[in-house]
Coordinates of N, CA, C and O in Angstrom, one line a residue:
M25 N -2.2 1.4 18.5 CA -2.8 2.5 18.5 C -1.6 3.6 18.2 O -1.7 4.4 17.2
H26 N -0.3 3.3 18.7 CA 0.7 4.4 18.4 C 1.0 4.2 17.0 O 1.3 5.1 16.1
T27 N 1.0 2.8 16.6 CA 1.4 2.6 15.1 C 0.4 3.2 14.3 O 0.7 3.7 13.3
A28 N -0.8 3.1 14.4 CA -1.8 3.6 13.6 C -1.7 5.0 13.5 O -1.9 5.6 12.4
L29 N -1.6 5.7 14.5 CA -1.7 7.1 14.5 C -0.1 7.8 13.9 O -0.2 8.5 13.2
N30 N 0.9 7.3 14.6 CA 2.1 7.9 14.4 C 3.0 7.2 13.3 O 4.1 7.7 13.1
K31 N 2.5 6.2 12.6 CA 3.2 5.7 11.6 C 2.6 5.7 10.4 O 2.7 6.3 9.4
T32 N 1.1 5.1 10.5 CA 0.4 5.1 9.4 C -0.2 6.3 8.9 O 0.0 6.8 7.8
L33 N -0.9 6.9 9.8 CA -1.7 8.1 9.5 C -0.6 9.3 9.4 O -0.7 10.1 8.4
A34 N 0.3 9.3 10.3 CA 1.3 10.5 10.0 C 2.0 10.5 9.0 O 2.7 11.3 8.4
S35 N 2.2 9.2 8.3 CA 3.0 9.0 7.0 C 2.0 9.8 5.6 O 2.7 10.0 4.5
L36 N 0.8 10.0 5.9 CA 0.1 10.7 4.7 C 0.5 11.9 4.4 O 1.1 12.7 5.3
P37 N 0.2 12.5 3.4 CA 0.7 13.8 3.1 C 0.0 14.8 3.9 O -1.3 14.6 4.4
D38 N 0.8 15.7 4.5 CA 0.3 17.0 5.3 C -0.9 17.5 5.0 O -1.8 17.9 5.7
D39 N -1.1 17.7 3.7 CA -2.3 18.3 3.2 C -3.7 17.3 3.1 O -4.6 17.8 2.7
T40 N -3.7 16.1 3.6 CA -4.7 15.2 3.7 C -5.6 15.7 4.6 O -5.3 15.9 5.6
K41 N -6.9 15.7 4.1 CA -8.1 16.2 4.9 C -8.4 15.2 5.7 O -8.3 14.0 5.6
V42 N -8.7 15.7 7.2 CA -9.3 14.9 8.2 C -10.6 15.1 8.5 O -10.9 16.4 8.8
Y43 N -11.6 14.3 8.5 CA -12.8 14.5 8.5 C -13.5 14.0 9.8 O -14.5 14.5 10.4
V44 N -12.6 13.2 10.6 CA -13.0 12.8 11.8 C -11.6 13.0 12.6 O -10.7 12.4 12.1
S45 N -11.3 13.7 13.8 CA -10.4 13.8 14.4 C -9.8 12.4 14.7 O -10.5 11.5 15.2
S46 N -8.3 12.4 14.7 CA -7.7 11.3 14.9 C -7.9 10.8 16.5 O -7.6 9.9 16.9
F47 N -8.4 11.9 17.3 CA -8.8 11.6 18.7 C -10.0 10.5 18.8 O -9.8 9.7 19.6
L48 N -10.6 10.5 17.7 CA -11.7 9.5 17.7 C -11.1 8.2 17.4 O -11.5 7.2 17.9
I49 N -10.0 8.2 16.4 CA -9.5 6.8 16.6 C -8.8 6.3 17.6 O -9.0 5.2 18.2
V50 N -8.4 7.3 18.6 CA -7.9 7.1 19.7 C -9.1 6.6 20.7 O -9.0 5.6 21.6
N51 N -10.1 7.0 20.3 CA -11.5 6.6 21.1 C -12.0 5.4 20.7 O -13.1 4.9 21.0
H52 N -11.3 4.9 19.6 CA -11.8 3.5 19.2 C -13.0 3.6 18.1 O -13.8 2.7 17.9
Y53 N -13.2 4.8 17.5 CA -14.2 5.0 16.7 C -13.6 5.1 15.2 O -12.7 5.9 15.2
M54 N -14.0 4.4 14.1 CA -13.4 4.5 13.1 C -14.6 4.9 12.1 O -15.3 4.1 11.6
L55 N -14.8 6.2 11.8 CA -15.7 6.5 10.8 C -15.2 6.9 9.5 O -14.0 7.4 9.5
T56 N -15.9 6.6 8.4 CA -15.3 6.9 7.0 C -15.7 8.0 6.5 O -15.4 8.3 5.1
T57 N -17.0 8.6 7.0 CA -17.5 9.8 6.4 C -18.0 10.7 7.6 O -18.2 10.1 8.6
P58 N -18.0 11.9 7.3 CA -18.4 12.9 8.3 C -19.7 12.7 8.7 O -20.5 12.5 7.9
E59 N -20.0 12.8 10.0 CA -21.6 12.8 10.3 C -21.9 14.2 11.0 O -21.6 14.4 12.1
P60 N -22.7 14.6 10.4 CA -23.0 16.2 10.8 C -23.9 15.9 12.4 O -24.3 14.9 12.6
G61 N -23.5 16.9 13.2 CA -23.9 16.9 14.6 C -23.0 16.0 15.6 O -23.1 16.1 16.7
H62 N -21.9 15.3 15.0 CA -21.0 14.9 15.8 C -19.9 15.6 15.9 O -18.8 15.6 15.1
E63 N -19.8 16.6 16.9 CA -18.9 17.7 17.0 C -18.0 17.4 18.1 O -18.3 17.4 19.4
Y64 N -16.7 16.8 17.8 CA -15.8 16.5 18.9 C -14.7 17.6 19.4 O -13.9 17.5 20.2
T65 N -14.5 18.6 18.5 CA -13.4 19.6 18.5 C -13.3 20.3 19.9 O -12.3 20.3 20.5
K66 N -14.5 20.7 20.3 CA -14.7 21.4 21.4 C -13.9 20.8 22.6 O -13.5 21.1 23.5
Q67 N -14.6 19.7 22.7 CA -14.3 18.7 23.8 C -12.8 18.3 23.9 O -12.2 18.2 24.8
N68 N -12.3 17.9 22.7 CA -10.8 17.6 22.4 C -10.0 18.7 22.8 O -9.0 18.7 23.5
V69 N -10.4 20.1 22.4 CA -9.5 21.0 22.8 C -9.5 21.3 24.5 O -8.5 21.8 25.0
K70 N -10.6 21.2 25.1 CA -10.7 21.2 26.7 C -9.5 20.1 27.1 O -8.9 20.7 27.9
F71 N -9.5 19.1 26.5 CA -8.4 18.1 27.0 C -6.9 18.7 26.6 O -6.1 18.6 27.4
L72 N -7.0 19.1 25.2 CA -5.4 19.5 25.0 C -4.9 20.6 25.8 O -3.7 20.5 26.1
T73 N -5.8 21.4 26.2 CA -5.3 22.5 27.0 C -4.5 22.1 28.5 O -3.8 22.9 29.1
T74 N -4.9 21.0 28.7 CA -4.5 20.4 30.0 C -3.1 19.8 29.9 O -2.4 19.7 31.0
V75 N -2.5 19.4 28.6 CA -1.4 18.7 28.4 C -0.5 19.3 27.4 O 0.7 19.0 27.3
L76 N -1.1 20.3 26.6 CA -0.1 20.9 25.7 C -0.8 22.4 25.6 O -1.6 22.7 25.0
Q77 N 0.3 23.3 25.8 CA 0.1 24.8 25.5 C 0.9 25.2 24.2 O 2.1 25.4 24.5
N78 N 0.6 25.1 23.1 CA 1.3 25.7 22.0 C 0.4 26.5 21.0 O -0.8 26.5 21.3
E79 N 0.9 27.4 20.0 CA 0.3 28.2 19.1 C -0.8 27.3 18.4 O -1.8 27.9 18.2
A80 N -0.5 26.0 18.1 CA -1.5 25.2 17.2 C -2.7 25.1 18.0 O -3.9 25.3 17.5
V81 N -2.6 24.5 19.4 CA -3.7 24.4 20.2 C -4.7 25.8 20.3 O -5.7 25.7 20.4
L82 N -3.8 26.9 20.8 CA -4.6 28.1 20.9 C -5.3 28.3 19.7 O -6.5 28.9 19.7
K83 N -4.8 28.2 18.4 CA -5.7 28.5 17.2 C -6.7 27.7 17.2 O -7.8 27.9 16.7
L84 N -6.5 26.3 17.3 CA -7.5 25.4 17.3 C -8.8 25.9 18.1 O -9.8 25.7 17.9
Q85 N -8.4 26.2 19.4 CA -9.2 26.6 20.5 C -10.3 28.0 19.9 O -11.4 27.8 20.0
S86 N -9.4 28.7 19.4 CA -10.2 29.8 18.8 C -11.1 29.5 17.7 O -12.2 29.9 17.9
F87 N -10.6 28.7 16.9 CA -11.4 28.2 15.6 C -12.7 27.5 16.1 O -13.8 27.8 15.7
A88 N -12.5 26.7 17.4 CA -13.6 25.8 17.7 C -14.6 26.8 18.5 O -15.8 26.5 18.4
D89 N -14.1 27.7 19.1 CA -15.1 28.8 19.6 C -15.9 29.6 18.7 O -17.0 29.9 19.0
K90 N -15.5 29.8 17.6 CA -16.0 30.6 16.7 C -16.8 30.0 15.6 O -17.7 30.3 14.7
N91 N -16.9 28.5 15.4 CA -17.5 27.8 14.5 C -18.3 26.6 15.2 O -17.7 25.9 16.0
K92 N -19.7 26.5 14.7 CA -20.5 25.5 15.3 C -19.9 24.1 14.8 O -20.2 23.0 15.7
E93 N -19.6 23.9 13.7 CA -19.1 22.5 13.1 C -17.6 22.7 12.5 O -17.4 23.7 11.9
T94 N -16.8 21.7 12.9 CA -15.3 21.8 12.5 C -15.1 20.9 11.6 O -13.9 20.7 11.1
Q95 N -15.9 19.7 11.4 CA -15.5 18.5 10.5 C -15.1 18.9 9.1 O -15.5 19.8 8.3
G96 N -14.0 18.4 8.7 CA -13.3 18.3 7.3 C -12.6 19.9 7.1 O -12.3 20.3 6.0
K97 N -12.3 20.5 8.3 CA -11.7 21.8 8.3 C -10.1 21.6 8.4 O -9.2 22.5 8.3
F98 N -9.5 20.3 8.8 CA -8.2 20.2 9.3 C -7.6 19.1 8.5 O -8.2 18.3 7.7
T99 N -6.3 19.2 8.5 CA -5.3 18.2 7.7 C -4.6 17.3 8.7 O -4.4 17.8 9.8
I100 N -4.0 16.3 8.2 CA -3.1 15.4 9.0 C -1.9 16.6 9.3 O -1.5 16.2 10.6
G101 N -1.5 17.3 8.7 CA -0.3 18.5 9.2 C -0.7 19.2 10.4 O 0.0 19.2 11.3
D102 N -2.2 19.6 10.4 CA -2.7 20.1 11.5 C -2.7 19.3 12.6 O -2.3 19.7 13.8
E103 N -3.1 18.0 12.5 CA -3.1 17.2 13.5 C -1.9 17.1 14.3 O -1.4 16.9 15.4
K104 N -1.0 16.8 13.4 CA 0.6 16.8 13.8 C 1.0 17.8 14.8 O 1.8 17.7 15.7
Q105 N 0.3 19.0 14.6 CA 0.8 20.3 15.4 C 0.0 20.2 16.7 O 0.7 20.8 17.7
Y106 N -1.1 19.7 16.9 CA -1.9 20.0 18.0 C -2.5 18.6 18.8 O -2.7 18.6 19.9
N107 N -2.4 17.5 17.9 CA -3.0 16.3 18.5 C -2.0 15.7 19.4 O -0.9 15.3 19.1
A108 N -2.1 15.7 20.9 CA -1.3 15.1 22.0 C -1.1 13.6 21.5 O 0.1 13.2 21.8
F109 N -1.9 12.9 21.0 CA -1.7 11.5 20.6 C -0.7 11.3 19.5 O -0.2 10.2 19.3
M110 N -0.6 12.5 18.7 CA 0.4 12.3 17.5 C 1.7 13.1 18.1 O 2.7 13.2 17.3
R111 N 1.8 13.6 19.2 CA 3.1 14.3 19.7 C 3.7 13.5 21.0 O 4.1 14.2 22.1
L112 N 3.8 12.1 21.0 CA 4.2 11.6 22.1 C 5.7 11.7 22.4 O 6.0 11.5 23.6
E113 N 6.5 12.3 21.8 CA 7.8 12.6 21.9 C 8.1 14.0 22.3 O 9.2 14.6 22.7
D114 N 7.0 14.8 22.4 CA 6.9 16.3 22.7 C 7.2 16.4 24.2 O 6.6 15.9 25.2
P115 N 8.4 17.1 24.7 CA 8.7 17.2 26.2 C 7.5 17.7 27.0 O 7.3 17.1 28.2
S116 N 6.7 18.6 26.5 CA 5.5 19.0 27.3 C 4.4 17.9 27.6 O 3.8 17.7 28.6
I117 N 4.2 17.0 26.3 CA 3.2 15.9 26.6 C 3.9 14.9 27.6 O 3.3 14.3 28.5
Q118 N 5.3 14.6 27.6 CA 5.8 13.6 28.5 C 5.8 14.2 29.7 O 5.6 13.5 30.7
K119 N 6.0 15.4 30.0 CA 6.0 16.0 31.4 C 4.6 15.9 31.9 O 4.5 15.5 33.1
A120 N 3.6 16.2 31.1 CA 2.1 16.0 31.5 C 1.9 14.5 32.1 O 0.9 14.4 32.9
T121 N 2.5 13.6 31.3 CA 2.1 12.2 31.6 C 3.1 11.6 32.5 O 2.8 10.6 33.1
G122 N 4.2 12.3 32.7 CA 5.2 11.5 33.5 C 5.7 10.3 33.0 O 6.6 9.7 33.8
K123 N 5.6 10.2 31.7 CA 6.2 9.0 31.0 C 7.0 9.5 29.8 O 7.1 10.7 29.3
T124 N 7.9 8.6 29.1 CA 8.9 9.2 28.1 C 8.5 7.9 27.1 O 8.8 8.3 25.8
D125 N 8.4 6.8 27.3 CA 8.2 5.7 26.0 C 6.9 6.1 25.5 O 5.9 6.0 26.2
P126 N 6.9 6.0 24.0 CA 5.7 6.4 23.4 C 4.6 5.5 23.6 O 3.5 6.3 23.8
V127 N 4.6 4.5 23.9 CA 3.3 3.5 24.2 C 3.0 3.9 25.5 O 1.7 4.0 25.8
D128 N 3.9 4.1 26.6 CA 3.5 4.4 27.9 C 2.7 5.9 28.0 O 1.8 6.1 28.6
V129 N 3.3 6.9 27.1 CA 3.0 8.0 27.1 C 1.4 8.2 26.5 O 0.3 8.7 27.0
M130 N 1.1 7.3 25.3 CA -0.2 7.2 24.8 C -1.2 6.7 25.8 O -2.3 7.2 26.0
G131 N -0.6 5.6 26.4 CA -1.6 5.0 27.4 C -2.0 6.0 28.7 O -3.2 6.0 29.1
Q132 N -1.0 6.7 29.1 CA -1.3 7.8 30.2 C -2.4 8.8 29.6 O -3.1 9.2 30.3
L133 N -2.1 9.2 28.3 CA -2.8 10.3 27.7 C -4.1 9.8 27.5 O -5.4 10.4 28.0
R134 N -4.5 8.6 27.3 CA -5.7 7.9 27.0 C -6.4 7.8 28.5 O -7.7 8.2 28.7
E135 N -5.8 7.5 29.6 CA -6.4 7.4 30.9 C -6.6 9.0 31.5 O -7.7 8.9 32.0
M136 N -5.9 9.7 31.1 CA -6.2 11.2 31.4 C -7.5 11.7 30.8 O -8.1 12.5 31.4
K137 N -7.4 11.5 29.4 CA -8.7 11.9 28.7 C -10.1 11.1 29.2 O -11.2 11.7 29.4
N138 N -10.0 9.8 29.6 CA -11.2 9.1 30.0 C -11.7 9.6 31.2 O -12.7 9.8 31.7
Q139 N -10.7 10.4 32.1 CA -11.0 10.8 33.5 C -11.6 12.4 33.3 O -12.1 13.0 34.2
M140 N -11.4 13.0 32.0 CA -12.0 14.3 31.9 C -13.6 14.2 31.8 O -14.2 13.4 31.3

């Protein structure tokens, strides 16, 4: 999972559009086309605010609050700024998880999100 997100997807150009949040990949869903009615941004922001407080998360939260559907509005570059699963070496994320090894951080994040 770490390799898929932080090596493969992260290597795409920052302007690559994301139609399904990489949170879903972490949730083991691989969708190739957007599906209207499947809105995950609002619940993902709820989790994000528990592990990362930065300007990108606050902007995402504001956007999610103001828009009914958010699919196709973000890029890989955006995901790198606010997606906790793509910020495994961020000190805030490591502090929230109590882990420093990227694979351990991802596992702990996954467990924390499962408990929400």
